[in-house]
mmCIF file of C-alpha atoms and ligand atoms in Angstrom:
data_model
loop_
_atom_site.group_PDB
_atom_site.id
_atom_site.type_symbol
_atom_site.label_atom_id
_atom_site.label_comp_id
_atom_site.label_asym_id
_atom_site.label_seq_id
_atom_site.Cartn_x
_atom_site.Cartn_y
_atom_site.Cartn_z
ATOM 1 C CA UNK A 21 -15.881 21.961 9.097
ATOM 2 C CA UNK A 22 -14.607 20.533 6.418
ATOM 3 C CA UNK A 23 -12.569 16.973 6.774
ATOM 4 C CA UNK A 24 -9.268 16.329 6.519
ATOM 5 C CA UNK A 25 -8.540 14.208 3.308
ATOM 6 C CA UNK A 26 -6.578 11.084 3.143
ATOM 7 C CA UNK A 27 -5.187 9.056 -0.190
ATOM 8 C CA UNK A 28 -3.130 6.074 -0.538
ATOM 9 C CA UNK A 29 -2.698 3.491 -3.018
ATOM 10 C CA UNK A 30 -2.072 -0.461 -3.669
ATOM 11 C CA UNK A 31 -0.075 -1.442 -6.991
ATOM 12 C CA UNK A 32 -1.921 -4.541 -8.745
ATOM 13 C CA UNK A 33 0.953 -6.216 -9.396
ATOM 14 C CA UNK A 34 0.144 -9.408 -7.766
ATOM 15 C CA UNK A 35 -2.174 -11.192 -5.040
ATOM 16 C CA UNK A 36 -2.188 -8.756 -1.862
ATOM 17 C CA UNK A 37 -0.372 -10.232 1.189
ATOM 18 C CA UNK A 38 -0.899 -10.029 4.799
ATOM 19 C CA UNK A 39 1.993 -7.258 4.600
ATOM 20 C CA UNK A 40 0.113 -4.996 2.654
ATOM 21 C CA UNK A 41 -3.490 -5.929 4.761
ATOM 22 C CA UNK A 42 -1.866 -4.654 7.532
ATOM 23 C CA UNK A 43 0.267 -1.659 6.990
ATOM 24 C CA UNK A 44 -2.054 -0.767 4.429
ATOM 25 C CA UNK A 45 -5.577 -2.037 3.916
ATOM 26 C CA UNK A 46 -6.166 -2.132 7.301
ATOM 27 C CA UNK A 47 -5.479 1.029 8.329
ATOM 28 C CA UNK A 48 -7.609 2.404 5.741
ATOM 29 C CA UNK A 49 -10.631 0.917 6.972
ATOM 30 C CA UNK A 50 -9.996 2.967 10.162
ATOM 31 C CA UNK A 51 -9.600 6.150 9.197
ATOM 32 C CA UNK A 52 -13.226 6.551 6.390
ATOM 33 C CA UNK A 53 -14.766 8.131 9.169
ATOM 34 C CA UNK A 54 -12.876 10.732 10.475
ATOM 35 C CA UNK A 55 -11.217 11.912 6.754
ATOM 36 C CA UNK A 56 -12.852 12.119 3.589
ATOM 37 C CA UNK A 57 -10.716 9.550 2.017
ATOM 38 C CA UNK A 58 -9.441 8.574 -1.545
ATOM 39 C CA UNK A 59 -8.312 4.977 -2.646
ATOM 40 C CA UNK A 60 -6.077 4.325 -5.413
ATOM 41 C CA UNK A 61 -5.761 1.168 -7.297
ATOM 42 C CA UNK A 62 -2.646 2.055 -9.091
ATOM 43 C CA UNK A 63 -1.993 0.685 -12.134
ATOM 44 C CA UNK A 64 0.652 3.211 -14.069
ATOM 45 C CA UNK A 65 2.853 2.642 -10.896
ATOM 46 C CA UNK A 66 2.767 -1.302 -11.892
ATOM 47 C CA UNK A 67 3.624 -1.523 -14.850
ATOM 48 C CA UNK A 68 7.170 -0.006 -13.848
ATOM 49 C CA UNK A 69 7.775 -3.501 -13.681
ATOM 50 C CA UNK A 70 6.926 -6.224 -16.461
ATOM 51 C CA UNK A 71 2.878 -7.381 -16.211
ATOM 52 C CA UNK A 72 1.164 -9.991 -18.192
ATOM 53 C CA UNK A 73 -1.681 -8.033 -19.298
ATOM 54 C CA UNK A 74 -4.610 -10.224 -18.886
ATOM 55 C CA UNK A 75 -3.495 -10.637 -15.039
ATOM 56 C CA UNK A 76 -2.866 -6.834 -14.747
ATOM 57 C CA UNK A 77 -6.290 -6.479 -15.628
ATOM 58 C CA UNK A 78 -7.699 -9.458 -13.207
ATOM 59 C CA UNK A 79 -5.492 -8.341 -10.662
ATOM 60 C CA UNK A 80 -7.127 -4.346 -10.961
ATOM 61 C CA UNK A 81 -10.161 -5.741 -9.838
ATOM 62 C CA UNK A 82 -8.542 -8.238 -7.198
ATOM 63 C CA UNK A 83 -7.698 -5.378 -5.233
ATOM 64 C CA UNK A 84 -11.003 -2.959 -5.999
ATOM 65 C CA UNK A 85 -12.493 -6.177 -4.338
ATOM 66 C CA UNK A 86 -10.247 -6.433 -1.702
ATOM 67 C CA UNK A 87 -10.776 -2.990 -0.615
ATOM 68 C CA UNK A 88 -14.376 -3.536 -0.297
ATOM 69 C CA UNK A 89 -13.805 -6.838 1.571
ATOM 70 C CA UNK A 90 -11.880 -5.610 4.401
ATOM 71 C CA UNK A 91 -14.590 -3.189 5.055
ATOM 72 C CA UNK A 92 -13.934 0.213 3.010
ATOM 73 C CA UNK A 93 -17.268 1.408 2.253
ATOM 74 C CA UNK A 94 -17.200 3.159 -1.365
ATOM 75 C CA UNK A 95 -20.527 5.838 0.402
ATOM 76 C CA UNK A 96 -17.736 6.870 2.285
ATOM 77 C CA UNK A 97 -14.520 6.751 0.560
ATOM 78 C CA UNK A 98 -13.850 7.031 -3.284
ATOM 79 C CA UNK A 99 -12.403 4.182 -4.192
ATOM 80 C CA UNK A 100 -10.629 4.392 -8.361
ATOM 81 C CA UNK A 101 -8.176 3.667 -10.603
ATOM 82 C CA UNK A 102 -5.407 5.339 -10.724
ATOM 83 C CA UNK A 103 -5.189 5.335 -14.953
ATOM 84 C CA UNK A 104 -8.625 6.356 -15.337
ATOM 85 C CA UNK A 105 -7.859 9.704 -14.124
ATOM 86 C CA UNK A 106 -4.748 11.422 -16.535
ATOM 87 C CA UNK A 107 -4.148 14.295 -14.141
ATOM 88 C CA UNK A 108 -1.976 11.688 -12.133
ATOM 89 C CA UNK A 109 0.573 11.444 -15.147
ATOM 90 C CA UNK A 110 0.016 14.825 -15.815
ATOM 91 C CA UNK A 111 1.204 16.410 -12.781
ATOM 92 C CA UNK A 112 3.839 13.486 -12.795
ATOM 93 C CA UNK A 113 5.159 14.791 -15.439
ATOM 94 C CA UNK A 114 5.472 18.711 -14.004
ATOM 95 C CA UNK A 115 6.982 17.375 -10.532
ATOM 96 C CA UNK A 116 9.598 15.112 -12.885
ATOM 97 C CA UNK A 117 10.671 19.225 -13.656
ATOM 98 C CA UNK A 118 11.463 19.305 -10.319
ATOM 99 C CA UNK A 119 12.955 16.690 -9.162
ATOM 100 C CA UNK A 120 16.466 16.554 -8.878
ATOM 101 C CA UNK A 121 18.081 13.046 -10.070
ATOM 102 C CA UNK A 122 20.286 13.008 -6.725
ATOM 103 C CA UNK A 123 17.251 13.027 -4.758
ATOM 104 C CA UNK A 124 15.762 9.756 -7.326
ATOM 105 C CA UNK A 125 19.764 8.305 -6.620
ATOM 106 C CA UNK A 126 19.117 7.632 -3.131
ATOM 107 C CA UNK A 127 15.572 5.914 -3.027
ATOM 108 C CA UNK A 128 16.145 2.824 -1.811
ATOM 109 C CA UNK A 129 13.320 0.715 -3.534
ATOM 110 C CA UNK A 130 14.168 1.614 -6.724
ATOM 111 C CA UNK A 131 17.756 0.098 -5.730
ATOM 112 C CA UNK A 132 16.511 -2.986 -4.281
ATOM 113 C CA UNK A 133 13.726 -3.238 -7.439
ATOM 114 C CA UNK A 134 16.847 -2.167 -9.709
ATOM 115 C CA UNK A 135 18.610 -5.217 -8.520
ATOM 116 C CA UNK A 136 15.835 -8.045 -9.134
ATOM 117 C CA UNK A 137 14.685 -6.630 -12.618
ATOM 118 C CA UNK A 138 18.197 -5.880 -14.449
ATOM 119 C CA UNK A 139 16.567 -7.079 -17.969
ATOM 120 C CA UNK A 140 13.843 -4.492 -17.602
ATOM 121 C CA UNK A 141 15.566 -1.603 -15.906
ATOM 122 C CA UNK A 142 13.313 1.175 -17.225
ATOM 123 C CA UNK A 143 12.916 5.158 -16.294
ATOM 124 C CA UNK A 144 9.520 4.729 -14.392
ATOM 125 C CA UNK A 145 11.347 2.624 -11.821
ATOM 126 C CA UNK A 146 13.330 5.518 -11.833
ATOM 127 C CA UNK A 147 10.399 7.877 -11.478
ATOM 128 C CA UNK A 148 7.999 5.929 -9.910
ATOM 129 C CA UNK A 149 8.313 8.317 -6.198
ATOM 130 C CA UNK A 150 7.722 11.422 -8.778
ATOM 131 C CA UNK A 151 4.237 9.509 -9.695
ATOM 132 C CA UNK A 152 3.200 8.650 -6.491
ATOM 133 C CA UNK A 153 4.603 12.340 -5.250
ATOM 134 C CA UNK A 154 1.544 13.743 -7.803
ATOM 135 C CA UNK A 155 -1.166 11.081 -6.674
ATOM 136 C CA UNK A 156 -0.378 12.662 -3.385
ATOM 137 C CA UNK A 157 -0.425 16.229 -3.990
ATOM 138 C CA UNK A 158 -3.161 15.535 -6.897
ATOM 139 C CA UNK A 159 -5.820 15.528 -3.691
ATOM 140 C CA UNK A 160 -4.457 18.202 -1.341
ATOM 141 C CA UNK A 161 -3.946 15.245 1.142
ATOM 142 C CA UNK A 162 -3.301 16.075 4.403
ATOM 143 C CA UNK A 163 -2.601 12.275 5.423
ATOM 144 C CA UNK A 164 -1.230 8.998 4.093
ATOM 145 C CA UNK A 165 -1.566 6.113 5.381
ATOM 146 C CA UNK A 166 1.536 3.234 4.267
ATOM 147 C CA UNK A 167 3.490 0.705 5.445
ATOM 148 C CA UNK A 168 7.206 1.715 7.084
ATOM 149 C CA UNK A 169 8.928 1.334 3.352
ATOM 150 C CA UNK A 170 7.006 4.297 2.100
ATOM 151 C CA UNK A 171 8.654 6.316 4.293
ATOM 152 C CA UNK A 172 10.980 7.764 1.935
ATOM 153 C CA UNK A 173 8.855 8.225 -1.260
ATOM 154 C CA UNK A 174 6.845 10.547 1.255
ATOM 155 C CA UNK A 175 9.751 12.579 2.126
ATOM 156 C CA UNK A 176 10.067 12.976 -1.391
ATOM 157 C CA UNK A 177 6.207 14.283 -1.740
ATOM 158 C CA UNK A 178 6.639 16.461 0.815
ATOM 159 C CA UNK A 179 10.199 18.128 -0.367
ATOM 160 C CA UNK A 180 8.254 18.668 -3.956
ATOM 161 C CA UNK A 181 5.371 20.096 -2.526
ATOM 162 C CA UNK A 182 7.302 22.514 -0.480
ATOM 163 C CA UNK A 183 9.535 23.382 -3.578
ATOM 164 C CA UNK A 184 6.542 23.832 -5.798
ATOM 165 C CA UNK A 185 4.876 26.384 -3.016
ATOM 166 C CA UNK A 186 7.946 28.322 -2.424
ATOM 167 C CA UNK A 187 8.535 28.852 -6.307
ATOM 168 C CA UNK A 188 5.621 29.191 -7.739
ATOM 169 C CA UNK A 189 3.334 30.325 -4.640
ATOM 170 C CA UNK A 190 1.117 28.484 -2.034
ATOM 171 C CA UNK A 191 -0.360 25.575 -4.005
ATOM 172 C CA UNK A 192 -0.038 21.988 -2.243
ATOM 173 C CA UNK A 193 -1.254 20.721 1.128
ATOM 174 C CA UNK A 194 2.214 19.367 2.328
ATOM 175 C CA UNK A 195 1.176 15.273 3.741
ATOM 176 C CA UNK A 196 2.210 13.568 6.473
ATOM 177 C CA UNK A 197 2.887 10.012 6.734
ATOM 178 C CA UNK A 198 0.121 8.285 8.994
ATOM 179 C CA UNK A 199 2.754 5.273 9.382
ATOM 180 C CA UNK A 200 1.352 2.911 12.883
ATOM 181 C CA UNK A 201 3.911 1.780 15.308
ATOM 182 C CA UNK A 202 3.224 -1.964 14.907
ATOM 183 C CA UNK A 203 2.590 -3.897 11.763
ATOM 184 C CA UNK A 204 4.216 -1.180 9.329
ATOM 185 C CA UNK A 205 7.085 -3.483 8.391
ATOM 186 C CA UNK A 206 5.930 -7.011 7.860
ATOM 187 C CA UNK A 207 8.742 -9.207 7.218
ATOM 188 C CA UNK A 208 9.188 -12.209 4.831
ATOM 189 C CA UNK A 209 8.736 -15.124 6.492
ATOM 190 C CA UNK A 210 12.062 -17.279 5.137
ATOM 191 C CA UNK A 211 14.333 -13.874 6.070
ATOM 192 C CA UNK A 212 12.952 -11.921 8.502
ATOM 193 C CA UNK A 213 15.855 -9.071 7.482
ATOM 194 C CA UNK A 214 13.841 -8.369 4.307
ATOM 195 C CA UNK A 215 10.230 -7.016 3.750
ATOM 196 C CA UNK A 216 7.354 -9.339 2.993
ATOM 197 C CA UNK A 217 6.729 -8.588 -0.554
ATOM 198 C CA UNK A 218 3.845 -10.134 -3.171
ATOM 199 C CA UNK A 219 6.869 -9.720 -5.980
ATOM 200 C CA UNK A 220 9.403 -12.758 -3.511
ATOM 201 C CA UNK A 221 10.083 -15.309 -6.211
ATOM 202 C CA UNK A 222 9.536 -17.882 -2.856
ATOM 203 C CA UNK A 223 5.979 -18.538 -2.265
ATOM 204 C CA UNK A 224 6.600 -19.728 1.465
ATOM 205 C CA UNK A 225 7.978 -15.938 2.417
ATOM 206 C CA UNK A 226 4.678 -14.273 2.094
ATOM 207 C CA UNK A 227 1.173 -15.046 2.906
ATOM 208 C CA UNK A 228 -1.434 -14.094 0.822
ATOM 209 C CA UNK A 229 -4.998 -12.288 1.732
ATOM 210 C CA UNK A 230 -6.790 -15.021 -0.224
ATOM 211 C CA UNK A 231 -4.413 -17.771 0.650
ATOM 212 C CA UNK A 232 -6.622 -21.425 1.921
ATOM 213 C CA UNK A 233 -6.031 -22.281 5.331
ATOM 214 C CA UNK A 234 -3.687 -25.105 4.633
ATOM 215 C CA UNK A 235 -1.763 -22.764 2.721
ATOM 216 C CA UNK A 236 -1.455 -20.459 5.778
ATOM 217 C CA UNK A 237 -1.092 -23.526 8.234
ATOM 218 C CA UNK A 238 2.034 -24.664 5.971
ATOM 219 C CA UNK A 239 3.788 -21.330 5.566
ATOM 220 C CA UNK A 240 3.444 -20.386 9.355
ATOM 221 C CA UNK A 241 5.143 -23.826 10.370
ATOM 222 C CA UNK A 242 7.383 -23.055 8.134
ATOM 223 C CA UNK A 243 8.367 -19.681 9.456
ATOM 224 C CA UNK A 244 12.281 -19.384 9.527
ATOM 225 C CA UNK A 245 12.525 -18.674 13.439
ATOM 226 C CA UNK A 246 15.984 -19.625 15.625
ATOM 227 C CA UNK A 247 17.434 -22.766 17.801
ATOM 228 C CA UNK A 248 16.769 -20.706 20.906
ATOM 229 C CA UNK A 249 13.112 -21.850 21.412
ATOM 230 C CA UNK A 250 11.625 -19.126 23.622
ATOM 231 C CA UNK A 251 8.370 -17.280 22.726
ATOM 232 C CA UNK A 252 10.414 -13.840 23.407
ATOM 233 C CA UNK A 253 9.920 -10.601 22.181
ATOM 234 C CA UNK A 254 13.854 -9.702 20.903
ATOM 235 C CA UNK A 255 16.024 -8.464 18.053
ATOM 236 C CA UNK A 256 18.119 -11.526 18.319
ATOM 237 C CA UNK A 257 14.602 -13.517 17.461
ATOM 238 C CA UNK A 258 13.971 -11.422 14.657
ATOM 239 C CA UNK A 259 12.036 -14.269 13.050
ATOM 240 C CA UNK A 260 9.828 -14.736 15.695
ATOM 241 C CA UNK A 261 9.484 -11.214 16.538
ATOM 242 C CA UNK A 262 7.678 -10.610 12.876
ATOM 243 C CA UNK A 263 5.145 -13.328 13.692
ATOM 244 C CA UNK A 264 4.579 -11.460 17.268
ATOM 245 C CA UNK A 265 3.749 -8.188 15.760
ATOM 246 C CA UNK A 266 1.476 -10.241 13.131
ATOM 247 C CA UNK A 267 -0.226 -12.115 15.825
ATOM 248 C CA UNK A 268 -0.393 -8.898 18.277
ATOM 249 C CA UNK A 269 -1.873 -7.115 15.172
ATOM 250 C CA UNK A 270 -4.394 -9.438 14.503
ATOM 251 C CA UNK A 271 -5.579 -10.530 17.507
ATOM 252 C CA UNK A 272 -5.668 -7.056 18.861
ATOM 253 C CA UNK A 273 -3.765 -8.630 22.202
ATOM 254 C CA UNK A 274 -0.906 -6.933 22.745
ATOM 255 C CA UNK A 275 2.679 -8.849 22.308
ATOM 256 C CA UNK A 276 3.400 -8.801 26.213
ATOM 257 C CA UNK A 277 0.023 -11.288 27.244
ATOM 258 C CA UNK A 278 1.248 -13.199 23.835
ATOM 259 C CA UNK A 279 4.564 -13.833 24.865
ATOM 260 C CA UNK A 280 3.407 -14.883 28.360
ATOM 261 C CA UNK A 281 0.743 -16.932 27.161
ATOM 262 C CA UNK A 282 3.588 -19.045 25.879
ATOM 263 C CA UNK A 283 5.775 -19.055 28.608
ATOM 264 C CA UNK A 284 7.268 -22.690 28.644
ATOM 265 C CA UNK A 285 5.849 -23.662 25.657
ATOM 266 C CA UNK A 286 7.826 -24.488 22.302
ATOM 267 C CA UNK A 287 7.368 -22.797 18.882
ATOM 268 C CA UNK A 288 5.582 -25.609 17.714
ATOM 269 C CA UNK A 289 1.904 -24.521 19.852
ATOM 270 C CA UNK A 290 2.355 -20.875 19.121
ATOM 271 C CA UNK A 291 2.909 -21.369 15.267
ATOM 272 C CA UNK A 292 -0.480 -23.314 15.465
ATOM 273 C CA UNK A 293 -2.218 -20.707 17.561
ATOM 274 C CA UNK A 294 -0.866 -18.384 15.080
ATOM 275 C CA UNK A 295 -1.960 -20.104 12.213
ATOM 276 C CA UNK A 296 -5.715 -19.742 13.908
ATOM 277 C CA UNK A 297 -5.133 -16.014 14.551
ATOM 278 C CA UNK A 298 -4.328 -15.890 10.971
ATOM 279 C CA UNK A 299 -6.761 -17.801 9.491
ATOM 280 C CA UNK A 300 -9.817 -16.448 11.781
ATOM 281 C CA UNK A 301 -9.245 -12.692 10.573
ATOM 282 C CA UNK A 302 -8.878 -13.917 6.557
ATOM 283 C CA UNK A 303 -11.678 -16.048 6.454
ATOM 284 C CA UNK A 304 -14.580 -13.107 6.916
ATOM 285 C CA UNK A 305 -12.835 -11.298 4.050
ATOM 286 C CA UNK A 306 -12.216 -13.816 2.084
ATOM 287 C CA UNK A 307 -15.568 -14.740 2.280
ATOM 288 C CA UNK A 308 -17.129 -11.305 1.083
ATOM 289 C CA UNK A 309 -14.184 -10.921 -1.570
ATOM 290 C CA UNK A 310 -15.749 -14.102 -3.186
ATOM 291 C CA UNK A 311 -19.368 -12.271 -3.607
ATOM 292 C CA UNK A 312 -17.608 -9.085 -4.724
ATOM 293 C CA UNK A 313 -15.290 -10.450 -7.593
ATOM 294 C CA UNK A 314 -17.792 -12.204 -9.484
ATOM 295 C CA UNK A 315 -20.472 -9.180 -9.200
ATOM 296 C CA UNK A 316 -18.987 -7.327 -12.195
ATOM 297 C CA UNK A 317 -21.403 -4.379 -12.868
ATOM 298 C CA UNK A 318 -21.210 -3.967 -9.116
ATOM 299 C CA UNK A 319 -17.335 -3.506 -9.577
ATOM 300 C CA UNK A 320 -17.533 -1.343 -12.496
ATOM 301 C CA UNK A 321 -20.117 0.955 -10.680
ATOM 302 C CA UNK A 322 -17.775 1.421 -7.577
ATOM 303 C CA UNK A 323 -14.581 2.305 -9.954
ATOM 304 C CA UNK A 324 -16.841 4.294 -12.695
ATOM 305 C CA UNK A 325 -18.054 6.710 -9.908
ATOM 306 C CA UNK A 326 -14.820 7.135 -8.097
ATOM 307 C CA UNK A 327 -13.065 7.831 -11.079
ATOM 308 C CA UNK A 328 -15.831 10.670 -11.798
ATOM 309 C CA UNK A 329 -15.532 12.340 -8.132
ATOM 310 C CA UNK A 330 -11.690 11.730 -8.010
ATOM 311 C CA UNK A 331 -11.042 13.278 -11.805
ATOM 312 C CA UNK A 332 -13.388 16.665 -10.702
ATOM 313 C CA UNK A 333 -10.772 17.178 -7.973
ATOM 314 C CA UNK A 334 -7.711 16.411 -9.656
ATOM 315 C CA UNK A 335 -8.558 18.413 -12.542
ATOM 316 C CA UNK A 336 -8.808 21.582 -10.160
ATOM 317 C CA UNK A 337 -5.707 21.031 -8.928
ATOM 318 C CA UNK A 338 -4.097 20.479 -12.137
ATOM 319 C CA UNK A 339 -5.388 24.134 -13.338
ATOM 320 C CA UNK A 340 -4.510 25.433 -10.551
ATOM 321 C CA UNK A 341 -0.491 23.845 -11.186
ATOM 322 C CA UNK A 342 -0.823 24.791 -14.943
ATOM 323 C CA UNK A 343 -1.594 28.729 -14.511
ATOM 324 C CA UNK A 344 1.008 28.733 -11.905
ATOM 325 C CA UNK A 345 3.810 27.529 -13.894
ATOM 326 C CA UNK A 346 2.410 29.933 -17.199
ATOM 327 C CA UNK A 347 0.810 27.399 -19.478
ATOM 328 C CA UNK A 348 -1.912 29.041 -21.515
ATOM 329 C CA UNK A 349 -5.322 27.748 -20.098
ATOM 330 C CA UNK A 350 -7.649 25.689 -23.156
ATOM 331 C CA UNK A 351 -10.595 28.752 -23.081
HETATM 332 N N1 AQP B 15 5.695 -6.071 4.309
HETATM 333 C C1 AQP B 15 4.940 -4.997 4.484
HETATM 334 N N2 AQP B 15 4.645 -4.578 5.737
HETATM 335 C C2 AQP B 15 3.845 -3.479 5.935
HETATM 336 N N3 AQP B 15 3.322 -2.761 4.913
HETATM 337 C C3 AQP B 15 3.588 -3.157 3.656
HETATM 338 N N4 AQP B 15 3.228 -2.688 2.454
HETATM 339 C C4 AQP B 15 3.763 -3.451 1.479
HETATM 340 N N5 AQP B 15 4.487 -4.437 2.024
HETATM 341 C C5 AQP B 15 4.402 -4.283 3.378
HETATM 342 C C6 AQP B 15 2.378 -1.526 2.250
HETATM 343 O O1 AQP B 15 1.323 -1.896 1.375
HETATM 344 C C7 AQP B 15 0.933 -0.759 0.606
HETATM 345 C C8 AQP B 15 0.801 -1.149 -0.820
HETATM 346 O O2 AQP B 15 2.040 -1.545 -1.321
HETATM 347 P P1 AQP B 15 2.233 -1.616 -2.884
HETATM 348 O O3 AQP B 15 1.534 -2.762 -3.445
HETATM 349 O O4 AQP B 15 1.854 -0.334 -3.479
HETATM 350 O O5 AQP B 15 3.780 -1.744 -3.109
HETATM 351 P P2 AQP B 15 4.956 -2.263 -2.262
HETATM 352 O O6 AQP B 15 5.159 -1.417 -1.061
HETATM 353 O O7 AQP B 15 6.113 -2.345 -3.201
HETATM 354 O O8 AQP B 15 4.436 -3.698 -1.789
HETATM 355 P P3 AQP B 15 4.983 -5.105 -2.193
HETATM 356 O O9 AQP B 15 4.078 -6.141 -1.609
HETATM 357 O O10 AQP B 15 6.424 -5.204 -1.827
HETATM 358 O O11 AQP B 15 4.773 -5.107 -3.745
HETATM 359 P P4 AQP B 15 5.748 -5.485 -4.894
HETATM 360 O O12 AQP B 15 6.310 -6.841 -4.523
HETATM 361 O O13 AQP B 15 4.864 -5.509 -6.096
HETATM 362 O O14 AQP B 15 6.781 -4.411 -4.949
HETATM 363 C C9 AQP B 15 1.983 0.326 0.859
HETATM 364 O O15 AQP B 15 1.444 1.265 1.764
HETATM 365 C C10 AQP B 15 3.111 -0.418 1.500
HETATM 366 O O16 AQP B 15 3.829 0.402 2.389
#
């Protein structure tokens, strides 16, 4: 029987945080051996918003690294990028035919984005869910995995591939999120109301995959948390809540045994223990990413390949979208 297929993506627009490990990165690891899998490093989406070239490119291969670090095994999934494969901005294009501008009005990212970049407020910020709409649909995925703030670009996928099938005939798997209960909404560590994002102008709301471990001692200490000072799992602890579900998530102990494991004791102890937790499941990875970014040919192998198994693919289901909607195939 043939597998059910899976795609998701990471944007190299910066270094990867713990945010994006685990509503993302993570996950993928998980699912290679049940689904036949496809991971995007994708490039056209970041450029939406300005990118120094030179780190564009470093960061690329950051995150091809990355992806092999954490344990994605490129035998098993095909790991690419997304610009080496120009079926994604074809079929981009075709769903931007589609796509009704109310539908782009509401997204909420490109609000929140609109609002931080107002010197560089271009279209593809605009478009960017019509992009990552075709990556989706590009691969017939049945499944994607991302983190809670996804959520609605997905919806949007999914109302485009149903449009697309009922006017033009049966063409598009229709995906489903694969979004996990815990960990899918990371939160910034100095405002626990708002994501944790690699883009936060302040350094100390994030933590970074390849942050050191004093780095990662000092931001958890940090950690905005509240004048109550009990280890409590609440909504009116919202700070300390987030670094529960990170600490639940990776220590694999579940946030009930946390909490009492700190019955009595102050914030001080469990922002330590924390910092451990933290540092124990980064330092493996970092530790392999090291070997992996400096073996270049290695790299270019891994992205080389996947770009040739992920373009065959695409390029079928680009045909497939092109004789639909009466373009003229190139005999
Ligand atoms: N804070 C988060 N908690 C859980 N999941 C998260 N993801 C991102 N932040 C969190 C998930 O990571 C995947 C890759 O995200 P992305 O790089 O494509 O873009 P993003 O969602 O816009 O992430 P950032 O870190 O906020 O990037 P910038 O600052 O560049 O915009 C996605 O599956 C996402 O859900």
């Amino acid at each position: 029987m043939n597998k059910k297929i899976v795609f998701s993506g990471v944007q190299p627009s910066g270094s990867l945080t713990i945010g994006n490990y685990i509503g993302a990165l993570k996950n993928f690891v998980e699912l290679q051996d049940e689904y036949e899998c496809y991971y995007c490093i994708v490039d056209l989406h970041a450029v939406t918003v300005p990118q120094i070239p030179k780190d564009l490119r470093s960061h690329s291969l950051d995150v091809l690294s990355l992806y092999l670090a954490v344990g994605i095994d490129p035998q098993k999934s095909t790991l690419f990028i997304q610009s080496h494969v120009p079926a994604h901005a074809e079929l981009g294009w075709i769903l931007n035919t589609i796509t009704y501008m109310g539908q782009l009005n509401r997204m909420t990212q490109f609000k929140e984005k609109s609002k931080k970049s107002d010197e560089n407020l271009n279209a593809g910020l605009f478009t960017y869910p019509v992009l990552m709409a075709a990556d989706i649909l590009l691969y017939q995925s049945d499944f994607v995995p991302v983190g809670e703030d996804q959520k609605q670009h997905l919806e949007l996928a999914r109302d485009l591939a149903e449009r697309f099938n009922s006017r033009y005939s049966d063409t598009f798997v229709v995906p489903e999120p694969l979004i996990k209960e815990f960990g899918a909404r990371i939160m910034s560590l100095q405002d626990p109301e708002s994501k944790m994002s690699k883009s936060d102008r302040d350094e100390n709301a994030f933590i970074l995959m390849l942050d050191n471990k004093d780095a990662i001692r000092r931001k958890i200490r940090r950690a905005v948390t509240d004048s109550l000072g009990i280890v409590a799992y609440s909504d009116q602890q919202p700070g300390l809540k987030n670094l529960l579900n990170i600490y639940s998530v990776l220590s694999d102990k579940s946030v009930d045994s946390i909490v009492a494991n700190y019955d009595g004791k102050g914030y001080g102890e469990f922002k330590d223990d924390l910092a451990d937790v933290v540092i124990q499941a980064l330092s493996p990875i970092q530790e392999r990413y090291k070997e992996y970014r400096q073996d270049k040919a290695f790299l270019e192998s891994i992205y080389r390949e996947g770009a040739d198994k992920a373009e065959a693919f695409a390029a079928k289901t680009l045909r497939k979208v092109y004789k639909k909607i009466g373009f003229i195939p190139r005999i």
